[in-house]
JSON list of C-alpha atoms in Angstrom, two decimals:
[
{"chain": "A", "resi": 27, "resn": "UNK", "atom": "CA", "xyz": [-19.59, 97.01, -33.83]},
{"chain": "A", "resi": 28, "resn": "UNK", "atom": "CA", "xyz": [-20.36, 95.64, -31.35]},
{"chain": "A", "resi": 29, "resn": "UNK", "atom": "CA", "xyz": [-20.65, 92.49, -29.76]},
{"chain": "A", "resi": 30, "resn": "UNK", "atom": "CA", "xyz": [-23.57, 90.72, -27.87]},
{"chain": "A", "resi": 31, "resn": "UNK", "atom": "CA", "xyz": [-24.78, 93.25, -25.50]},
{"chain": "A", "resi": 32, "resn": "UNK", "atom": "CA", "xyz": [-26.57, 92.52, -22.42]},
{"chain": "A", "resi": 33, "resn": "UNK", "atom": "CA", "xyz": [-29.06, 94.76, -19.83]},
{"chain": "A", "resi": 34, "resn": "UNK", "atom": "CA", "xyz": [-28.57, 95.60, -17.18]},
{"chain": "A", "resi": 35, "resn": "UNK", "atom": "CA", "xyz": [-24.80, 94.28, -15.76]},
{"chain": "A", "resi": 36, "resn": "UNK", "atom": "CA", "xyz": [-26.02, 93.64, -12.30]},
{"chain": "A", "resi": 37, "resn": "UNK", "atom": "CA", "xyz": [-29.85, 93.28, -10.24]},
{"chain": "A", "resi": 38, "resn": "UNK", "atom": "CA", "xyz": [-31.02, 93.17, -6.81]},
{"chain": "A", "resi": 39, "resn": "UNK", "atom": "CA", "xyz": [-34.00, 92.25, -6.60]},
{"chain": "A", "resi": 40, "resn": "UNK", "atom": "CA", "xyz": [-36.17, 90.90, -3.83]},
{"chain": "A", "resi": 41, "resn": "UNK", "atom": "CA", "xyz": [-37.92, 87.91, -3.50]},
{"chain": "A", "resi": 42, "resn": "UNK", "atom": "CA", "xyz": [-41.31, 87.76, -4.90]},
{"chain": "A", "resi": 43, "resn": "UNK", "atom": "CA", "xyz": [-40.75, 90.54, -7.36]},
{"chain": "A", "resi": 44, "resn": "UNK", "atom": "CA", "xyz": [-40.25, 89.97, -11.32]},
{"chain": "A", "resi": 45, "resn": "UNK", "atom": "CA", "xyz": [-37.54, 90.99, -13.47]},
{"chain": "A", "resi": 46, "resn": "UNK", "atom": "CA", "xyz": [-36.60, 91.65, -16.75]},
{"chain": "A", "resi": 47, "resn": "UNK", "atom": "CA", "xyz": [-33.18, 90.71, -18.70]},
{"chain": "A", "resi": 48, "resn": "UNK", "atom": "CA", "xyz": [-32.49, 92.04, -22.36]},
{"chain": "A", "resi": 49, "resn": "UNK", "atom": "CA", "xyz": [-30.22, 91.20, -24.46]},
{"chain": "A", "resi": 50, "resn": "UNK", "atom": "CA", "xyz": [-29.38, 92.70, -28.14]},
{"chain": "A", "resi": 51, "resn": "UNK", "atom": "CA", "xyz": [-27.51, 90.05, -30.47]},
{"chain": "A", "resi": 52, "resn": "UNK", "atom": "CA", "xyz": [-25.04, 90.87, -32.87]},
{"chain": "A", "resi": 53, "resn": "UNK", "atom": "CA", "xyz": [-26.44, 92.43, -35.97]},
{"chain": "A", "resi": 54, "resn": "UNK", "atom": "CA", "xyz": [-27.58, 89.57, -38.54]},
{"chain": "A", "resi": 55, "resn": "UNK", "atom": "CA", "xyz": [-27.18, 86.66, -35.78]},
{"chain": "A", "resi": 56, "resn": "UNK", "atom": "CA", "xyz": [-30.34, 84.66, -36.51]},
{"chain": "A", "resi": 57, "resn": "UNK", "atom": "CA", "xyz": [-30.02, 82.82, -33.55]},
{"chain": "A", "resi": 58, "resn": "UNK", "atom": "CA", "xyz": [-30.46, 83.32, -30.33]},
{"chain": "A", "resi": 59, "resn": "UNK", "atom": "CA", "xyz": [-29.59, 81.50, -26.92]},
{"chain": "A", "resi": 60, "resn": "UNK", "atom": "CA", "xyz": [-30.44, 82.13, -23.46]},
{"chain": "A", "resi": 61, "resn": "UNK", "atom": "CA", "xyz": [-27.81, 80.19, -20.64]},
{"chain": "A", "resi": 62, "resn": "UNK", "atom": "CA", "xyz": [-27.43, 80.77, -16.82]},
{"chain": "A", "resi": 63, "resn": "UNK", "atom": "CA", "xyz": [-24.37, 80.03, -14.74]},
{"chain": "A", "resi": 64, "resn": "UNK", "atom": "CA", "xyz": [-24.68, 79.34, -10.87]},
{"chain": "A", "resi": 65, "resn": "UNK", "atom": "CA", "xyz": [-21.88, 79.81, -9.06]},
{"chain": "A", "resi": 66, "resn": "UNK", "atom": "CA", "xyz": [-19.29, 76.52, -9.48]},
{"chain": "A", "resi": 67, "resn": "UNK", "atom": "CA", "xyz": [-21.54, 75.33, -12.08]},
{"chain": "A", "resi": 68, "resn": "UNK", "atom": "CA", "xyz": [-21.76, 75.57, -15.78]},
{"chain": "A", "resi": 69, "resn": "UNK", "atom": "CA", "xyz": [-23.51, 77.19, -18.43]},
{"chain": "A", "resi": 70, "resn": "UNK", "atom": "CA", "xyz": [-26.92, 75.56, -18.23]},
{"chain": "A", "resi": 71, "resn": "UNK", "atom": "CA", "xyz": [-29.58, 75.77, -21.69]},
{"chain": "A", "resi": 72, "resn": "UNK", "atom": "CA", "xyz": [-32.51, 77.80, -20.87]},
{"chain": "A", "resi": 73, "resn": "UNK", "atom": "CA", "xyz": [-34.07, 78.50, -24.31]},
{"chain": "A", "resi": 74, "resn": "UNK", "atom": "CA", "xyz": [-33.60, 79.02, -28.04]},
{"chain": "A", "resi": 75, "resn": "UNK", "atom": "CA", "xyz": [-34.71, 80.94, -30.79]},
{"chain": "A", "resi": 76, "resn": "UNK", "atom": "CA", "xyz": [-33.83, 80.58, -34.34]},
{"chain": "A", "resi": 77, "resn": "UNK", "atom": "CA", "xyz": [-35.52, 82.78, -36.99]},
{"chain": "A", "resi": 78, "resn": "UNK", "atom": "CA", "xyz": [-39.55, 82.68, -37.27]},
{"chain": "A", "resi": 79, "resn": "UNK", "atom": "CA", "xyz": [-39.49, 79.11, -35.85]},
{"chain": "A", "resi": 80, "resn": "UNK", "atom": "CA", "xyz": [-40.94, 78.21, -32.76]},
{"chain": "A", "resi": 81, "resn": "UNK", "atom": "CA", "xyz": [-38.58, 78.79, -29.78]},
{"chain": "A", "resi": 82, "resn": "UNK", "atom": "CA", "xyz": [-36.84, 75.56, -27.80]},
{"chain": "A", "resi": 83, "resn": "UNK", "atom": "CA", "xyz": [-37.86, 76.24, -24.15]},
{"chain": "A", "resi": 84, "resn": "UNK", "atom": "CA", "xyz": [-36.59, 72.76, -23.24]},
{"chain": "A", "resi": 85, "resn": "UNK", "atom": "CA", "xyz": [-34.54, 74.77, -20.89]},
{"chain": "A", "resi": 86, "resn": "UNK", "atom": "CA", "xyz": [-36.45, 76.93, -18.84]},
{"chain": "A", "resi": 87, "resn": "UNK", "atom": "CA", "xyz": [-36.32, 75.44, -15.24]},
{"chain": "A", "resi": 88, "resn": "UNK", "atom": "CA", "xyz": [-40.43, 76.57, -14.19]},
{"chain": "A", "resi": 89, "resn": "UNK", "atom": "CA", "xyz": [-43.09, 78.53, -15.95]},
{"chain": "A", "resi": 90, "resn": "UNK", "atom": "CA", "xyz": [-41.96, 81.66, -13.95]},
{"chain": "A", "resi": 91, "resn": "UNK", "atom": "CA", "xyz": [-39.41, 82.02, -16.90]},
{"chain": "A", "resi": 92, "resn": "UNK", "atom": "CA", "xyz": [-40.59, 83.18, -20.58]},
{"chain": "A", "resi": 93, "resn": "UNK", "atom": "CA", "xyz": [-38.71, 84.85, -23.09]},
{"chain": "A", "resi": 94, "resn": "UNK", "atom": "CA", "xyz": [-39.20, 86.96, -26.04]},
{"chain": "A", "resi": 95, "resn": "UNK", "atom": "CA", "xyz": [-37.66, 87.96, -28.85]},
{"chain": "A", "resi": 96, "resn": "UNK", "atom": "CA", "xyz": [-38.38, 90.61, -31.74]},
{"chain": "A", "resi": 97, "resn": "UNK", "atom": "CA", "xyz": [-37.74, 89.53, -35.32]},
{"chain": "A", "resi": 98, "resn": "UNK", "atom": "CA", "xyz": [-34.02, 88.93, -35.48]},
{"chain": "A", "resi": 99, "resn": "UNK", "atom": "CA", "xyz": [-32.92, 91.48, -32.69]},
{"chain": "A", "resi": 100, "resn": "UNK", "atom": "CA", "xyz": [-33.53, 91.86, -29.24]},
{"chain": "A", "resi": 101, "resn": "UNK", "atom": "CA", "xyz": [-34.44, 89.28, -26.65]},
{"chain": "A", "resi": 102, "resn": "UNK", "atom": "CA", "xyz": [-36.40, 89.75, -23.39]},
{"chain": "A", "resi": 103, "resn": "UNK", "atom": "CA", "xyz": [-36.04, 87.20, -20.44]},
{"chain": "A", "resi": 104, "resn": "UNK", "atom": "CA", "xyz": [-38.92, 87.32, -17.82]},
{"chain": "A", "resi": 105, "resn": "UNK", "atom": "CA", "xyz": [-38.59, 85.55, -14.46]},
{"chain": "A", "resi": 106, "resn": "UNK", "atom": "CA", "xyz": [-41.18, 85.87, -12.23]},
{"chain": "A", "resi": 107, "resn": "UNK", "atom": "CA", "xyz": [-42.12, 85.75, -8.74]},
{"chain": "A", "resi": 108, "resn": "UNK", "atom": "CA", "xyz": [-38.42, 85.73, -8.31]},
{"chain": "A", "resi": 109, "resn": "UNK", "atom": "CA", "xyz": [-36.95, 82.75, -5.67]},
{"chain": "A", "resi": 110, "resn": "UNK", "atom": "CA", "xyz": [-33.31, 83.23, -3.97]},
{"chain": "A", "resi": 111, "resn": "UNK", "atom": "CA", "xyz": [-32.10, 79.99, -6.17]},
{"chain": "A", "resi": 112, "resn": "UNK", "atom": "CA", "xyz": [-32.96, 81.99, -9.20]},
{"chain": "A", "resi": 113, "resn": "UNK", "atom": "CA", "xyz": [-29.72, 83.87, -8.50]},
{"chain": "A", "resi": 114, "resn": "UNK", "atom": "CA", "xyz": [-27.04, 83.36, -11.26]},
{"chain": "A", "resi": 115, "resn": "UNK", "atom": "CA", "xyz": [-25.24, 84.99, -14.33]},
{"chain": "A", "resi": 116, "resn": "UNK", "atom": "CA", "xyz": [-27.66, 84.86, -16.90]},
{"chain": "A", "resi": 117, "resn": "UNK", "atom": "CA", "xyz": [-25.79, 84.78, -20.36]},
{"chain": "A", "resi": 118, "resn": "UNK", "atom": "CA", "xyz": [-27.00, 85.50, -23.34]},
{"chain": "A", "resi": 119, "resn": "UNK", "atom": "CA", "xyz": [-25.36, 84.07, -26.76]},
{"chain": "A", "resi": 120, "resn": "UNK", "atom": "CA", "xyz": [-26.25, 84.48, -30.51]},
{"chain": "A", "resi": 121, "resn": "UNK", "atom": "CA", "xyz": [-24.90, 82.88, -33.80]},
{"chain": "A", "resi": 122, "resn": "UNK", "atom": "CA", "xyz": [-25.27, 83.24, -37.70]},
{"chain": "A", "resi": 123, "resn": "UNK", "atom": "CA", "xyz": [-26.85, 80.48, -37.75]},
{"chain": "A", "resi": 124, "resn": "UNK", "atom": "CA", "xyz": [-26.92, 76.03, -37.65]},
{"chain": "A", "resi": 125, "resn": "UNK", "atom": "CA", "xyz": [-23.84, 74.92, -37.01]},
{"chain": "A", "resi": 126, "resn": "UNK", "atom": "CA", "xyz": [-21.96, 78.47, -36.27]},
{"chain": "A", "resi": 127, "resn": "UNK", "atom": "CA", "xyz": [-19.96, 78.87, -32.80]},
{"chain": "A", "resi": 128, "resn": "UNK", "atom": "CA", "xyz": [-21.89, 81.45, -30.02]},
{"chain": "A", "resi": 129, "resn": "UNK", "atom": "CA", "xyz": [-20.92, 84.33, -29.08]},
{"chain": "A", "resi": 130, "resn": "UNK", "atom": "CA", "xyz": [-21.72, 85.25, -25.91]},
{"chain": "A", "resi": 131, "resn": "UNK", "atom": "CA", "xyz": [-22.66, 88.81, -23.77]},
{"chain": "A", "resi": 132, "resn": "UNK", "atom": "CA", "xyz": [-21.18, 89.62, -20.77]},
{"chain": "A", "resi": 133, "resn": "UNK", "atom": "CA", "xyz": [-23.87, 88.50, -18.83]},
{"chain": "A", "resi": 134, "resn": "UNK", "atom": "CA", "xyz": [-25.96, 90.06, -16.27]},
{"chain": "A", "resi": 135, "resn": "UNK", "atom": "CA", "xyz": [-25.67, 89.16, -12.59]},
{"chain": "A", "resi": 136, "resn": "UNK", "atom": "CA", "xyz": [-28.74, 88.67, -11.03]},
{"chain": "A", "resi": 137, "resn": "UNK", "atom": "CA", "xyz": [-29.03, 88.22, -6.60]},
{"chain": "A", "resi": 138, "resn": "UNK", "atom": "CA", "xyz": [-32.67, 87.72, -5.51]},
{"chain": "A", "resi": 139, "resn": "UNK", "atom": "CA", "xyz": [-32.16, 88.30, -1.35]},
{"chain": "B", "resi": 29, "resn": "UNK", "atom": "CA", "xyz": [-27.25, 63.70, -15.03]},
{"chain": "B", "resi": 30, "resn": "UNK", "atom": "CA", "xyz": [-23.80, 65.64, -16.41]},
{"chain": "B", "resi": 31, "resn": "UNK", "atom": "CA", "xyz": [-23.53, 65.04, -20.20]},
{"chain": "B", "resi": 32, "resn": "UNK", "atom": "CA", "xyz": [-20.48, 66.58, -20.53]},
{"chain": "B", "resi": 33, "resn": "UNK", "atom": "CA", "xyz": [-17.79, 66.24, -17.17]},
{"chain": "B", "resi": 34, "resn": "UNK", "atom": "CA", "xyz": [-14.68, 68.38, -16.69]},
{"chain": "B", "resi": 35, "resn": "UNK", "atom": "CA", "xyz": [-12.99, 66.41, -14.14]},
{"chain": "B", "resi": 36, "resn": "UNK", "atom": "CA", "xyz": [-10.46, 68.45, -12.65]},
{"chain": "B", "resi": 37, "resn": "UNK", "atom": "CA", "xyz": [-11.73, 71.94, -11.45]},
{"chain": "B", "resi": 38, "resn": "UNK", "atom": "CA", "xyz": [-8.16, 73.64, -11.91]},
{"chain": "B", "resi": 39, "resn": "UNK", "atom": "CA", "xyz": [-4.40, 73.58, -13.48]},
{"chain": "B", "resi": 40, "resn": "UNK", "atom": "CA", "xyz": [-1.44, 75.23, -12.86]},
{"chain": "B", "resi": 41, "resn": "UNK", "atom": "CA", "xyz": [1.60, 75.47, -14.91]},
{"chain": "B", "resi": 42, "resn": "UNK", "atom": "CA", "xyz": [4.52, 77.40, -16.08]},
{"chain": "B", "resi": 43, "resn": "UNK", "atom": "CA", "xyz": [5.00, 79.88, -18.65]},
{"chain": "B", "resi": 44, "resn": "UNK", "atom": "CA", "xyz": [5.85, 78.23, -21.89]},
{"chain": "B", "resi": 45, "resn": "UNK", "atom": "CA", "xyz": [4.96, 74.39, -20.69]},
{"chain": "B", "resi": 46, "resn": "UNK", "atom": "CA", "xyz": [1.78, 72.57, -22.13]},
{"chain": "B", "resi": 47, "resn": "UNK", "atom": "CA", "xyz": [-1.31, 72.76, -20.94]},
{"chain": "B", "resi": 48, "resn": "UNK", "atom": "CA", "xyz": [-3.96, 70.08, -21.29]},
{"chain": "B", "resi": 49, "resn": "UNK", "atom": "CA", "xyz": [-7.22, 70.31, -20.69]},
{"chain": "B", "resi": 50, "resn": "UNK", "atom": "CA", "xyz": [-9.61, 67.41, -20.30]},
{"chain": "B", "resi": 51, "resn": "UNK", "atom": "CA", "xyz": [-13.35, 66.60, -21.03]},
{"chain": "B", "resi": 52, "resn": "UNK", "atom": "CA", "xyz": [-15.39, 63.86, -20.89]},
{"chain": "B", "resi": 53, "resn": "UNK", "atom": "CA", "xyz": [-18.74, 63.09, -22.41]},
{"chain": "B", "resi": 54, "resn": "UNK", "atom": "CA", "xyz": [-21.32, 60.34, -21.95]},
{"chain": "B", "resi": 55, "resn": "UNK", "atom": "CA", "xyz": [-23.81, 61.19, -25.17]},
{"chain": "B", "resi": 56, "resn": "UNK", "atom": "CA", "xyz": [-23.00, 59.60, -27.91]},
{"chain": "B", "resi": 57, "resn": "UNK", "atom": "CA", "xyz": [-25.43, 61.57, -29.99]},
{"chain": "B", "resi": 58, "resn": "UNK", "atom": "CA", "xyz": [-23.46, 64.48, -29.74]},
{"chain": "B", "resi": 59, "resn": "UNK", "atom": "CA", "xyz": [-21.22, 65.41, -32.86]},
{"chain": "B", "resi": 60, "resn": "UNK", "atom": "CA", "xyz": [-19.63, 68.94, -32.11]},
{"chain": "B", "resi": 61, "resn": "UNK", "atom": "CA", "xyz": [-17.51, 69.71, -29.67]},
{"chain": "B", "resi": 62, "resn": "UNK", "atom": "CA", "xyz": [-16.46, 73.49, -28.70]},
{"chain": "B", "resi": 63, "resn": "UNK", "atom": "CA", "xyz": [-13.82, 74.98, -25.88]},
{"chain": "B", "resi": 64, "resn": "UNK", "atom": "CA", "xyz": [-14.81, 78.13, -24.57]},
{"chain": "B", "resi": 65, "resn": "UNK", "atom": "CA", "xyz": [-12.41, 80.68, -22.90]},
{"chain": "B", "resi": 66, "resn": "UNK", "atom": "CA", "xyz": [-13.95, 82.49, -19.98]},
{"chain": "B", "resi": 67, "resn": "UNK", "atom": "CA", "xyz": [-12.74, 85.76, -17.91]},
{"chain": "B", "resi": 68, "resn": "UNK", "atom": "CA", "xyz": [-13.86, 87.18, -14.79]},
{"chain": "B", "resi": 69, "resn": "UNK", "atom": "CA", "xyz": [-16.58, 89.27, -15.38]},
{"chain": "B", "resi": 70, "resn": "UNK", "atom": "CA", "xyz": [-16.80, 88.23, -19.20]},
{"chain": "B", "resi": 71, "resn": "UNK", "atom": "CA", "xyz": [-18.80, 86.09, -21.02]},
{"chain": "B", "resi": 72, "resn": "UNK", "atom": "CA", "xyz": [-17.05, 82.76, -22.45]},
{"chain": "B", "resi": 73, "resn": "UNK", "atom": "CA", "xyz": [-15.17, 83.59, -25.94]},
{"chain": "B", "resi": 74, "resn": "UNK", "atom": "CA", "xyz": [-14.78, 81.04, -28.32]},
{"chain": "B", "resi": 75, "resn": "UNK", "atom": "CA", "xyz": [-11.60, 79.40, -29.04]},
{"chain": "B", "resi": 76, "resn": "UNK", "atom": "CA", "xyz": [-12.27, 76.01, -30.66]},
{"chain": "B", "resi": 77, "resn": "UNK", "atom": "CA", "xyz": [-14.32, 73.40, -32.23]},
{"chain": "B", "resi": 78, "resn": "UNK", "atom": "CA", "xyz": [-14.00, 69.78, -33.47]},
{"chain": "B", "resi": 79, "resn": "UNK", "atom": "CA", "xyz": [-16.56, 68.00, -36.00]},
{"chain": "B", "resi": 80, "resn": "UNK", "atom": "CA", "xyz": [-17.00, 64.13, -34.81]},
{"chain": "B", "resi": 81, "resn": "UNK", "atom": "CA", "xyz": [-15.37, 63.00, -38.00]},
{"chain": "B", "resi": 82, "resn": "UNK", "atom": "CA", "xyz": [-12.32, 64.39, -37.06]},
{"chain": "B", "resi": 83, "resn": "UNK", "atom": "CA", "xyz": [-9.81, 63.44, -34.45]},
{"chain": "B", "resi": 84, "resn": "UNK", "atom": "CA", "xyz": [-7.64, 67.12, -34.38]},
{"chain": "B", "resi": 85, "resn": "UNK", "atom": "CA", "xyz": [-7.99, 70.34, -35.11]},
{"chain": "B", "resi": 86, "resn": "UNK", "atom": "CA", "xyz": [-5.21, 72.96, -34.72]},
{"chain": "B", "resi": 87, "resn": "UNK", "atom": "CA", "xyz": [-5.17, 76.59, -34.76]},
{"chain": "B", "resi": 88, "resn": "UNK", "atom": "CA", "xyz": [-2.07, 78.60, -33.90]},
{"chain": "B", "resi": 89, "resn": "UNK", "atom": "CA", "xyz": [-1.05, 77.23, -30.02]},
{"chain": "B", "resi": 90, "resn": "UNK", "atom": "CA", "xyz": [-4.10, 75.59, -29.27]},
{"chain": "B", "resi": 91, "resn": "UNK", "atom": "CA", "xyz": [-5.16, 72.08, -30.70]},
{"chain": "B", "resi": 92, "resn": "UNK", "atom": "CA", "xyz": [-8.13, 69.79, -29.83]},
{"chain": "B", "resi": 93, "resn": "UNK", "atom": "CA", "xyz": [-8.08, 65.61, -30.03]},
{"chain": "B", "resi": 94, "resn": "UNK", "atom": "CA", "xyz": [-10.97, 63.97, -30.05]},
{"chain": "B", "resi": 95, "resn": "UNK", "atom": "CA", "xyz": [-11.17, 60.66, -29.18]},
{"chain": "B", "resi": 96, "resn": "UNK", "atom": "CA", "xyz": [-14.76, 58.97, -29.94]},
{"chain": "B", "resi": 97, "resn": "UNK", "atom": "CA", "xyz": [-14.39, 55.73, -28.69]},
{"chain": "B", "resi": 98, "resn": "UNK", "atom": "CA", "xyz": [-13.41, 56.82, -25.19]},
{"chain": "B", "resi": 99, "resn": "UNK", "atom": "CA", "xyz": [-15.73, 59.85, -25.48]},
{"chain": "B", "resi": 100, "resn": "UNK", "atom": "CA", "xyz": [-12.98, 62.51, -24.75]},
{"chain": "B", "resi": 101, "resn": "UNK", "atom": "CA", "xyz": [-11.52, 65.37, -25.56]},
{"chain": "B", "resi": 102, "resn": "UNK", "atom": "CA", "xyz": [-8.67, 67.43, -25.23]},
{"chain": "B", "resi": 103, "resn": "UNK", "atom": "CA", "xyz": [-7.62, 70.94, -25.44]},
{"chain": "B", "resi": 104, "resn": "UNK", "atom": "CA", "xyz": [-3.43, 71.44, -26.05]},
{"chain": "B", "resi": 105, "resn": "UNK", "atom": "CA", "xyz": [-2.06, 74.67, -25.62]},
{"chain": "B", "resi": 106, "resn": "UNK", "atom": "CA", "xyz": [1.56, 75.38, -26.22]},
{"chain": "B", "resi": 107, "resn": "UNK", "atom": "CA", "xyz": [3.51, 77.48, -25.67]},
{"chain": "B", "resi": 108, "resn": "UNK", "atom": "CA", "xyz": [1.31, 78.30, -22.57]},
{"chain": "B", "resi": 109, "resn": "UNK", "atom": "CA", "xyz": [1.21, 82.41, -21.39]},
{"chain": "B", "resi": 110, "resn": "UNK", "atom": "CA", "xyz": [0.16, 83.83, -18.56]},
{"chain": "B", "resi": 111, "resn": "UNK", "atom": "CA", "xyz": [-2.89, 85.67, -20.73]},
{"chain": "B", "resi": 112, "resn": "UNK", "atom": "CA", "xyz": [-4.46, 82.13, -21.07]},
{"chain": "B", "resi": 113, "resn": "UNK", "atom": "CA", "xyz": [-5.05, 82.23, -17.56]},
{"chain": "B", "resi": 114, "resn": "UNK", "atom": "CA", "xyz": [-8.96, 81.69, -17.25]},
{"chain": "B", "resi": 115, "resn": "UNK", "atom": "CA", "xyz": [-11.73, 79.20, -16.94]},
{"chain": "B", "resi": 116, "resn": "UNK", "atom": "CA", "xyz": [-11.89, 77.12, -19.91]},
{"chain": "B", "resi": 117, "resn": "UNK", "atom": "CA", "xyz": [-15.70, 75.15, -20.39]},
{"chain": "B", "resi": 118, "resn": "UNK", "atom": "CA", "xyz": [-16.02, 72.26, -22.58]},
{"chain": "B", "resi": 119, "resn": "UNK", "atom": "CA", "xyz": [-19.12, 72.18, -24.84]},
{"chain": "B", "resi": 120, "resn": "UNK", "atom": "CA", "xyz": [-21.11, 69.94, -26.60]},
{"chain": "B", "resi": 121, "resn": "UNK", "atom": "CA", "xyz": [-24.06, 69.96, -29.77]},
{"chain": "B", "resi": 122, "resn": "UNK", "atom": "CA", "xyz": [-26.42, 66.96, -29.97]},
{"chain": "B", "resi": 123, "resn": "UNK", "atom": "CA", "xyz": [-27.25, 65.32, -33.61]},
{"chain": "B", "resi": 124, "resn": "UNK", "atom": "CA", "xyz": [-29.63, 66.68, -35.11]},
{"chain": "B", "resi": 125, "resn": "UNK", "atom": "CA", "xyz": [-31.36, 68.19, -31.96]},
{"chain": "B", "resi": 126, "resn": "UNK", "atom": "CA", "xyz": [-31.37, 71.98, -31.04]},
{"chain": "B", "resi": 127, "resn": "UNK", "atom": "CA", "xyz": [-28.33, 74.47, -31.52]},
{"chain": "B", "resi": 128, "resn": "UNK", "atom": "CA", "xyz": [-28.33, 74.34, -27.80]},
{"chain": "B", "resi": 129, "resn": "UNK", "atom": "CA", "xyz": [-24.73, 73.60, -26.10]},
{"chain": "B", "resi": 130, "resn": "UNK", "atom": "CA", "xyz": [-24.11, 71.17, -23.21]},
{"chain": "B", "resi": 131, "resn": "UNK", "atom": "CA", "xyz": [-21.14, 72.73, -20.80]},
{"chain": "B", "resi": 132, "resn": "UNK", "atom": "CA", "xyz": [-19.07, 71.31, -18.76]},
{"chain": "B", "resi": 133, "resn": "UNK", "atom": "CA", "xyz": [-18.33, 72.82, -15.26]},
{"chain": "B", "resi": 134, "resn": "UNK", "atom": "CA", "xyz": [-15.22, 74.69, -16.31]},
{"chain": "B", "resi": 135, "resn": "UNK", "atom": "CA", "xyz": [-11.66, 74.50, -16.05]},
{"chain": "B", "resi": 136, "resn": "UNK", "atom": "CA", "xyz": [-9.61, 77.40, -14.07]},
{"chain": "B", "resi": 137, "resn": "UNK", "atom": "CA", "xyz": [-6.26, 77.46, -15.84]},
{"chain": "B", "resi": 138, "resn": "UNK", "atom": "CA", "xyz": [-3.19, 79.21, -14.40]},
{"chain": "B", "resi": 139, "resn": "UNK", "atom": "CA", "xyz": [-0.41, 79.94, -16.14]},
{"chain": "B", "resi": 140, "resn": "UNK", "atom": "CA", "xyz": [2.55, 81.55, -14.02]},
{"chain": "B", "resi": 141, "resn": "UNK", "atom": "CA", "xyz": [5.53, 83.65, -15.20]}
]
């Protein structure tokens, strides 16, 4: 019954190499949100989808990040050529809908070294 | 550039006293205005919103003010308990933009016995 879940908790990952986040919304959520969280920072907008309409990837700091998602389910967030400052929580959020509150993953910790 | 400012980075108080929370914002195009709970190792949880035609909104101990000419906000809790210990994030929706949310830094709230 579940809530926004997010794959996998935690990666290590070395410089250089790419990775790959996923995140499954709640059921019937039409949109979907990516966010990131450095440490002592805030939750900072990386992209956006909401039904068949084009994405908002206002957010996404370089082209090394893309994102996908499938229909109204699952969401895939690509980063590559991974740098150290990529290192962060990335949260993932989804929502009914305009104007609905987000609810949020847990959030997979990502360390480039 | 921070849209949305959380001031103080923490709060401590006792068991049953008030807590207030503060947030500032420097967009006027923004018109809804969320407070986010956050624990270790959790994503944030929702715990309120305010519409920017209203000045309050209350739910059970926790109440938000809203105050549009100064551009801040407030989040009330009382009685305060030591579960509400956590980081609390301000957050912020633009007009007519994107379902995207502006954050604040956070909060970290501690409430002792």
């Amino acid at each position: 019954g579940a809530g926004v879940s997010q794959s996998p908790s935690n990666k290590v990952t070395e410089k250089g190499k790419d990775v790959e986040l996923r995140c499954d919304p709640i059921s019937g959520h039409t949109a979907l949100y990516w966010y990131r969280q450095r440490l002592g920072q805030g939750l900072e907008f990386l992209i956006y989808f909401q039904g068949n309409s084009a994405p908002d990837k206002s957010g996404l700091p370089s082209d090394r990040f893309s994102a996908e998602r499938t229909g109204e389910s699952v969401s895939t967030l690509t980063i590559q050529r991974t740098q150290q400052e990529d290192s962060a929580v990335y949260l993932c959020a989804s929502s009914p809908g305009t104007a609905g509150e987000q609810y949020f993953g847990p959030g997979t910790r990502l360390t480039v070294t | 550039d921070q849209q949305v400012k959380q001031n103080s980075p923490s709060l401590s108080v006792q068991e049953g006293r008030i807590s207030i929370l503060n947030c500032d914002y420097t967009n006027s195009m923004f018109d809804y205005f969320l407070w986010y709970k956050k624990y270790p190792a959790e994503g944030p949880t929702f715990l309120i919103s305010i519409s920017s035609i209203k000045d309050k909104n209350e739910d059970g101990r926790f109440t938000v003010f809203l105050n549009k000419s100064a551009k801040h906000l407030s989040l009330h809790i009382v009685p305060s308990q030591p579960g509400d210990s956590a980081v609390y994030f301000c957050a912020a929706r633009e007009i007519g933009g994107s379902e995207k949310l502006v954050f604040g830094k956070g909060m970290k709230l501690t409430v002792n016995p």
